Structures are given as C-alpha cells and as structure tokens.
Coordinates of C-alpha atoms in Angstrom, one line a residue:
X1 CA -13.2 -8.0 30.2
X2 CA -12.2 -6.1 33.3
X3 CA -13.1 -7.4 36.7
X4 CA -15.2 -4.2 37.2
X5 CA -17.2 -5.0 34.1
X6 CA -17.7 -8.6 35.2
X7 CA -19.0 -7.6 38.6
X8 CA -21.2 -4.8 37.1
X9 CA -22.8 -6.8 34.3
X10 CA -23.4 -10.3 35.6
X11 CA -26.9 -10.5 36.9
X12 CA -30.2 -12.3 36.6
X13 CA -31.2 -10.6 33.4
X14 CA -28.2 -12.3 31.7
X15 CA -30.0 -15.6 31.9
X16 CA -33.1 -14.4 30.0
X17 CA -33.0 -11.1 28.2
X18 CA -29.8 -11.5 26.3
X19 CA -30.5 -15.0 25.1
X20 CA -33.9 -13.8 24.0
X21 CA -32.3 -11.0 21.9
X22 CA -29.9 -13.6 20.5
X23 CA -32.8 -15.9 19.6
X24 CA -34.5 -13.2 17.6
X25 CA -31.3 -12.3 15.7
X26 CA -30.4 -15.9 15.1
X27 CA -33.9 -16.5 13.8
X28 CA -33.6 -13.6 11.4
X29 CA -30.3 -15.1 10.2
X30 CA -31.8 -18.5 9.7
X31 CA -34.8 -17.3 7.8
X32 CA -32.5 -15.2 5.6
X33 CA -30.2 -18.2 4.9
X34 CA -33.2 -20.3 4.1
X35 CA -34.5 -17.9 1.4
X36 CA -32.0 -19.0 -1.3
X37 CA -32.6 -22.7 -0.3
X38 CA -36.4 -22.3 -0.8
X39 CA -35.6 -20.7 -4.2
X40 CA -33.9 -23.9 -5.3
X41 CA -30.3 -22.9 -4.6
X42 CA -28.7 -26.1 -3.2
X43 CA -25.2 -24.7 -2.8
X44 CA -23.6 -26.5 0.2
X45 CA -22.3 -23.2 1.5
X46 CA -25.8 -21.9 1.8
X47 CA -27.2 -25.1 3.3
X48 CA -24.4 -25.1 5.8
X49 CA -25.1 -21.5 6.7
X50 CA -28.7 -22.3 7.4
X51 CA -27.7 -25.3 9.5
X52 CA -25.3 -23.3 11.7
X53 CA -27.8 -20.5 12.1
X54 CA -30.3 -23.1 13.4
X55 CA -27.6 -24.3 15.8
X56 CA -27.4 -20.7 17.1
X57 CA -31.2 -20.5 17.5
X58 CA -31.3 -23.7 19.4
X59 CA -28.4 -22.7 21.7
X60 CA -30.1 -19.4 22.6
X61 CA -33.5 -21.1 23.1
X62 CA -32.0 -23.8 25.4
X63 CA -30.0 -21.1 27.3
X64 CA -33.1 -19.0 27.8
X65 CA -34.9 -21.8 29.4
X66 CA -32.0 -22.8 31.6
X67 CA -31.0 -25.9 29.8
X68 CA -27.4 -24.8 29.1
X69 CA -24.7 -23.1 31.2
X70 CA -24.0 -19.6 29.7
X71 CA -20.4 -20.4 28.8
X72 CA -21.5 -23.4 26.8
X73 CA -24.6 -21.9 25.2
X74 CA -22.9 -18.6 24.5
X75 CA -19.9 -20.3 23.0
X76 CA -22.0 -22.5 20.7
X77 CA -24.2 -19.5 19.6
X78 CA -21.2 -17.2 19.0
X79 CA -19.1 -19.8 17.2
X80 CA -22.0 -20.9 15.0
X81 CA -22.8 -17.3 14.1
X82 CA -19.1 -16.5 13.2
X83 CA -19.2 -19.5 10.9
X84 CA -22.4 -18.1 9.3
X85 CA -20.7 -14.8 8.8
X86 CA -17.9 -16.5 6.9
X87 CA -20.3 -18.7 4.9
X88 CA -22.7 -15.9 4.0
X89 CA -19.8 -13.7 3.0
X90 CA -18.4 -16.4 0.8
X91 CA -21.8 -16.9 -0.8
X92 CA -22.1 -13.2 -1.5
X93 CA -18.6 -13.3 -3.0
X94 CA -19.7 -16.1 -5.3
X95 CA -22.7 -14.2 -6.5
X96 CA -25.4 -15.8 -4.3
X97 CA -27.4 -12.8 -3.1
X98 CA -31.1 -14.0 -3.2
X99 CA -32.4 -10.4 -3.9
X100 CA -35.9 -9.5 -2.6
X101 CA -37.8 -6.5 -3.9
X102 CA -39.3 -4.0 -1.5
X103 CA -42.5 -2.9 -3.5
X104 CA -43.0 0.5 -1.9
X105 CA -39.6 1.8 -2.8
X106 CA -38.7 -0.4 -5.8
X107 CA -35.4 -1.5 -4.2
X108 CA -34.0 -5.0 -4.1
X109 CA -32.3 -6.2 -0.9
X110 CA -29.8 -9.0 -1.0
X111 CA -31.2 -11.3 1.6
X112 CA -27.9 -13.2 2.0
X113 CA -26.3 -9.9 3.0
X114 CA -29.1 -9.5 5.6
X115 CA -28.0 -12.9 7.0
X116 CA -24.4 -11.8 7.0
X117 CA -25.1 -8.7 9.0
X118 CA -27.6 -10.4 11.4
X119 CA -25.1 -13.2 12.0
X120 CA -22.5 -10.6 13.0
X121 CA -24.8 -9.1 15.6
X122 CA -25.8 -12.6 16.7
X123 CA -22.2 -13.5 17.3
X124 CA -21.8 -10.4 19.4
X125 CA -24.8 -11.4 21.5
X126 CA -23.4 -14.8 21.9
X127 CA -20.1 -13.4 23.3
X128 CA -22.1 -11.1 25.6
X129 CA -24.0 -14.1 26.9
X130 CA -20.8 -16.1 27.4
X131 CA -19.4 -13.3 29.6
X132 CA -22.6 -12.9 31.6
X133 CA -23.3 -9.4 30.3
X134 CA -26.9 -8.4 31.1
X135 CA -29.2 -6.2 29.0
X136 CA -28.1 -3.0 30.7
X137 CA -24.4 -3.8 30.0
X138 CA -25.3 -4.7 26.4
X139 CA -27.1 -1.4 25.9
X140 CA -24.2 0.5 27.4
X141 CA -21.8 -1.2 25.0
X142 CA -24.1 -0.8 22.1
X143 CA -24.5 3.0 22.6
X144 CA -20.8 3.5 23.0
X145 CA -20.1 1.5 19.8
X146 CA -22.6 3.6 18.0
X147 CA -21.1 6.8 19.2
X148 CA -17.6 5.9 18.4
X149 CA -18.7 4.6 15.0
X150 CA -20.0 8.1 14.4
X151 CA -16.6 9.5 15.4
X152 CA -14.9 7.2 12.9
X153 CA -17.4 8.2 10.2
X154 CA -16.7 11.9 11.1
X155 CA -13.0 11.2 10.6
X156 CA -13.8 10.0 7.1
X157 CA -16.3 12.7 6.1
X158 CA -14.5 15.7 7.5
X159 CA -11.7 15.6 4.9
X160 CA -13.9 16.9 2.0
X161 CA -15.2 19.7 4.2
X162 CA -11.6 20.8 5.1
X163 CA -10.7 20.5 1.4
X164 CA -13.5 22.8 0.4
X165 CA -12.8 25.3 3.2
X166 CA -9.1 25.5 2.6
X167 CA -9.6 25.6 -1.2
X168 CA -11.1 29.0 -0.9
X169 CA -8.0 30.9 0.3
X170 CA -5.2 28.4 -0.6
X171 CA -6.0 26.9 -4.0
X172 CA -6.0 30.2 -5.9
X173 CA -2.4 30.8 -4.7
X174 CA -1.4 27.4 -5.9
X175 CA -3.3 27.2 -9.2
X176 CA -2.9 25.4 -11.4
X177 CA -2.5 22.2 -9.3
X178 CA -1.1 19.1 -10.7
X179 CA -2.5 15.7 -9.7
X180 CA 0.5 15.2 -7.4
X181 CA -0.1 18.6 -5.7
X182 CA -3.8 17.8 -5.3
X183 CA -2.9 14.5 -3.6
X184 CA -0.6 16.3 -1.1
X185 CA -3.2 19.0 -0.5
X186 CA -5.9 16.3 0.2
X187 CA -3.7 14.4 2.6
X188 CA -2.8 17.5 4.5
X189 CA -6.5 18.2 4.8
X190 CA -7.1 14.7 6.1
X191 CA -4.5 15.3 8.8
X192 CA -6.2 18.6 9.7
X193 CA -9.6 17.0 9.7
X194 CA -8.5 14.2 11.9
X195 CA -7.0 16.6 14.4
X196 CA -10.3 18.6 14.5
X197 CA -12.3 15.4 15.1
X198 CA -9.9 14.2 17.8
X199 CA -9.9 17.6 19.5
X200 CA -13.7 17.9 19.3
X201 CA -14.0 14.4 20.8
X202 CA -11.6 15.2 23.6
X203 CA -13.4 18.4 24.4
X204 CA -16.9 16.8 24.4
X205 CA -15.7 14.0 26.7
X206 CA -13.8 16.3 29.1
X207 CA -10.4 14.8 28.2
X208 CA -7.1 16.5 27.6
X209 CA -4.0 15.8 25.6
X210 CA -2.8 13.3 28.2
X211 CA -5.3 10.9 26.6
X212 CA -3.0 10.7 23.6
X213 CA -0.5 7.9 24.1
X214 CA 2.7 9.4 22.7
X215 CA 6.0 8.8 24.5
X216 CA 9.6 8.1 23.6
X217 CA 9.9 4.6 22.2
X218 CA 11.8 2.0 24.3
X219 CA 13.7 -0.9 23.1
X220 CA 10.6 -3.0 23.7
X221 CA 8.6 -0.6 21.5
X222 CA 11.3 -1.0 18.7
X223 CA 11.0 -4.7 19.0
X224 CA 7.2 -4.5 18.7
X225 CA 7.6 -2.3 15.7
X226 CA 9.9 -4.6 13.8
X227 CA 8.0 -7.7 14.8
X228 CA 4.6 -6.1 14.2
X229 CA 5.5 -5.1 10.6
X230 CA 6.5 -8.7 9.9
X231 CA 3.3 -10.0 11.5
X232 CA 1.3 -7.5 9.5
X233 CA 2.7 -8.7 6.2
X234 CA 2.5 -12.3 7.3
X235 CA -1.2 -11.8 8.1
X236 CA -1.7 -10.3 4.6
X237 CA 0.0 -13.3 3.0
X238 CA -2.1 -15.8 5.0
X239 CA -5.4 -14.0 4.2
X240 CA -4.5 -13.6 0.5
X241 CA -3.5 -17.2 0.2
X242 CA -6.7 -18.4 1.8
X243 CA -8.7 -16.2 -0.5
X244 CA -6.9 -17.4 -3.6
X245 CA -7.2 -21.1 -2.6
X246 CA -11.0 -20.7 -2.0
X247 CA -11.7 -18.7 -5.1
X248 CA -12.6 -15.5 -3.2
X249 CA -12.3 -12.4 -5.3
X250 CA -11.5 -9.1 -3.6
X251 CA -12.0 -5.5 -4.8
X252 CA -9.3 -3.2 -6.0
X253 CA -8.5 -0.3 -3.7
X254 CA -9.0 3.1 -5.4
X255 CA -5.3 3.7 -4.9
X256 CA -4.5 0.8 -7.3
X257 CA -6.7 2.4 -10.0
X258 CA -4.8 5.7 -9.4
X259 CA -1.5 3.9 -9.7
X260 CA -2.5 2.5 -13.1
X261 CA -3.3 6.0 -14.4
X262 CA -0.4 7.9 -12.8
X263 CA 2.4 5.7 -11.2
X264 CA 4.3 8.8 -10.1
X265 CA 1.7 9.5 -7.5
X266 CA 2.9 6.4 -5.6
X267 CA 6.3 8.0 -5.0
X268 CA 4.5 11.0 -3.4
X269 CA 2.3 8.7 -1.3
X270 CA 5.3 6.8 0.1
X271 CA 6.5 9.6 2.5
X272 CA 2.9 10.7 3.0
X273 CA 2.1 7.2 4.3
X274 CA 4.7 7.5 7.0
X275 CA 4.2 11.1 7.9
X276 CA 0.4 11.5 7.6
X277 CA -1.7 8.4 6.7
X278 CA -0.3 6.0 9.3
X279 CA 0.0 8.4 12.2
X280 CA -3.4 10.2 11.8
X281 CA -5.4 7.0 11.1
X282 CA -3.9 5.4 14.1
X283 CA -4.5 8.5 16.2
X284 CA -8.3 8.3 15.5
X285 CA -9.0 4.6 15.2
X286 CA -6.6 3.2 17.8
X287 CA -5.8 6.0 20.3
X288 CA -9.3 7.6 20.3
X289 CA -11.8 4.9 19.4
X290 CA -10.1 1.8 20.7
X291 CA -8.8 3.3 23.9
X292 CA -12.3 4.8 24.6
X293 CA -13.8 1.3 24.1
X294 CA -11.6 0.1 27.0
X295 CA -14.1 1.8 29.3
X296 CA -16.9 -0.7 28.6
X297 CA -15.3 -3.6 26.8
X298 CA -12.5 -5.9 27.6
X299 CA -9.3 -5.0 25.9
X300 CA -9.6 -7.9 23.3
X301 CA -13.2 -6.9 22.8
X302 CA -12.2 -3.2 22.3
X303 CA -9.6 -4.3 19.7
X304 CA -12.3 -6.4 17.8
X305 CA -14.9 -3.6 17.8
X306 CA -12.5 -0.9 16.8
X307 CA -11.3 -3.1 14.0
X308 CA -14.8 -3.5 12.7
X309 CA -15.3 0.2 12.7
X310 CA -11.9 0.7 11.0
X311 CA -12.9 -1.8 8.3
X312 CA -16.3 -0.3 7.8
X313 CA -15.1 3.2 7.1
X314 CA -12.9 1.9 4.3
X315 CA -16.0 0.8 2.3
X316 CA -15.9 3.8 0.0
X317 CA -12.3 2.9 -1.1
X318 CA -13.8 -0.2 -2.7
X319 CA -17.2 1.1 -3.6
X320 CA -16.8 0.5 -7.4
X321 CA -16.7 -3.3 -7.0
X322 CA -19.5 -5.7 -6.3
X323 CA -20.9 -6.4 -2.9
X324 CA -19.1 -9.7 -2.4
X325 CA -15.7 -8.4 -3.5
X326 CA -16.1 -5.4 -1.2
X327 CA -16.9 -7.7 1.8
X328 CA -13.8 -9.8 1.0
X329 CA -11.6 -6.7 0.9
X330 CA -13.1 -5.3 4.1
X331 CA -12.4 -8.7 5.7
X332 CA -8.7 -8.3 4.8
X333 CA -8.7 -4.8 6.3
X334 CA -10.4 -6.2 9.5
X335 CA -7.7 -8.8 9.8
X336 CA -4.9 -6.2 9.5
X337 CA -6.7 -3.9 11.9
X338 CA -6.7 -6.7 14.5
X339 CA -2.9 -6.8 14.3
X340 CA -2.5 -3.1 14.6
X341 CA -5.0 -2.9 17.4
X342 CA -3.3 -5.7 19.3
X343 CA 0.0 -4.0 19.0
X344 CA -1.4 -0.7 20.3
X345 CA -3.0 -2.6 23.2
X346 CA 0.2 -4.3 24.1
X347 CA 2.4 -1.2 23.9
X348 CA 0.0 1.7 24.8
X349 CA 2.2 3.9 22.6
X350 CA 0.6 5.4 19.5
X351 CA 4.0 5.8 17.8
X352 CA 4.4 2.0 17.4
X353 CA 1.2 1.2 15.4
X354 CA 1.5 4.5 13.6
X355 CA 5.0 3.7 12.3
X356 CA 4.0 0.1 11.4
X357 CA 0.9 1.3 9.6
X358 CA 2.8 4.0 7.7
X359 CA 5.7 1.8 6.7
X360 CA 3.3 -1.0 5.6
X361 CA 1.4 1.5 3.4
X362 CA 4.6 3.0 2.1
X363 CA 5.9 -0.4 0.9
X364 CA 2.5 -1.2 -0.8
X365 CA 2.7 2.2 -2.6
X366 CA 6.3 1.5 -3.6
X367 CA 5.2 -1.9 -5.0
X368 CA 2.4 -0.3 -7.0
X369 CA 4.9 2.2 -8.5
X370 CA 7.3 -0.6 -9.6
X371 CA 4.3 -2.6 -10.9
X372 CA 2.7 0.1 -13.0
X373 CA 5.6 2.5 -13.4

C-alpha cells in the first residue's frame, strides 16, 4: 500500500465498520460450512472449515470491541479465511456441495460454494482491517474492482461480436474456411476486440497511449524474461504436484479437447500464442487492469486482485467440467497470473510478461501436438 493510501484510509471508522462487515461475512461463511455438518457429513475438511470460519468471526468480533490490535485481528481473520477458501474449494473438488433448493425458482445452490465465495470476501476484509482501511477506502477499492472486472469481462465478450461483425464482409471472401483458418480468424478478432476495449477504457478515463508500458527491453528485462519463464513453469509444476498428491482433480481446458480432435491446430496456435494471445491478454489484464488498480491498492494488492479477475474470466474455458474441477483449474490460473503480475510490477514493461505468457502457451500447445499428433 502506498503511503498516500495509508494516510488517506486510516481513520476511526477502521476500528468499527470494517470489522463489522467482516463479522457478517465470516458469519455467513461459518453458517454455510456448518450446513453439511448438520446434514451428517463428518468429513474433517468440512469440520476444519467450520472451525476456521469461527476463528474469523471471533477475530472480527473482538476487533470490533477493541479487544485486539488491528494488525493481529486482521491477520487472524484474513489467514483463517484463506484457509477456509482452500478447504471449501477442496471439499467442492471432492464432491461435497451440500445443495440447497430455492423453492421459488426451483434451483439448487451448492452451499459449500457460498462458503467458498464468502470466505474469499472475508479474507479481503481481513486484509483491509490489517492495513487500517476504513469503510470509505473499502468502498472506493470495491467500486474500482467492480469496474475493472467489467473491463476484463468486456475483453472476453467482445471477441464474438467482432467475429460476427467481420464475418459479414470478410468470411464470404474466404469461404470455405477450414478449422485452422477459423482459428486464425478468431484470434485476430480477439486482438482487435482487445484493442477496442483498451482504447475505449483509455478514452473514458482520459488517458492516452503513454499509459501503455512498451519500451525497448534492457538486459534486466531479458533476465526477467528468462527467469520468469522458468518460475512460471516451476509454479505450474508445484501446483500440479500438490494437486496430484492431495487427490485434486482439475478440468481440461477447451484447447486440450480441440487438440484431441485436430492436433494440427496446435501448430497454428504456437505462433499465435507469441504474436497474439500473450501480448493482447497481458495488455488488457496487466497493463490496463493491474496498472489501474495501482491507484487505490498497494502494488501487491493490485497484483492479487488483477490475478483474481484474470482467473475468473477463464471460467468459460473449463465450463464443461464439474464445479470443483473448474475451481481447481482456476486456482492454477490464479497462481500463474500472480507470477505474471509480479513480473510486470517489477519491470513496468509490457513486453516482458507478454513474451513470457506467449512462449509459455506456445510450449503448452507444442506439447499437446506431440501428445495427440
């Protein structure tokens, strides 16, 4: 957190309003984790989740009444809630959902997923309390996160619109299109859509192209690129090993399914990853979203929030799998996004994470080709 943010946000409201909000969210988490327990599910993961959510409730309650210093209470609440996120996610992955029907709409809600989401918000409130952020600062950060989440979602949804618009004048000239040509066409549309969203955001926020961090790489940037690529694969290895050792099942990316049907597509995606996918995803999610978050969050906080947004927009790529498997895959995306976000934060040069991201994806695509080709 910047010094300006500390001075601006610390205030008397931080000792009451924020812990009060945290108490409510932690209470929702605890109740949700107790639902499967009351239904006779005695899985130790669920019981532990309920216990840690209770710890968060107590930490916020004691904080609210002045019984704990904010850095102690906030740390206990945030740490306990992060553990609940992990435990609830693991329970969902193992098929423990505790569905509850909503009579008026005939829809079942997985209560453990409610606990998962509520615990995530509770952890954020705990961090805010730790840093002495008052309700005004919390509102400002929440609104900016919501706005930039909409920007990230726009970056995802704009591609189909560009495809439809360009298909009218372009596709008749190229018909018939093979699957490979369709893939290239879609990726080009993604790049155009990302540029449109980025340009629209810059215009609406009175920024110009100087906001885009593109400059000639230095030797330091080259070192960050090489080291970052190694760290990215190392992170993937650690996460994959942890998941395998704990029996966590992840979902297959839609690209893997396409590789099984047509391995030659992967050869086309290798250059596209370096030229389009990496650069344009990093442009939007790191240079636009993460950099904008620097205005109200600390730099580490901005990296974390931008990584959550980046992971969330990938949900459609795993949508064919079960809820628990999707959460596990998004957890992997979140971990990799933290690495890319940190590298961008350290270098302030878009070219570095763009190249790392592109080469990383290219190597994955090449591996899929040799696996299914």
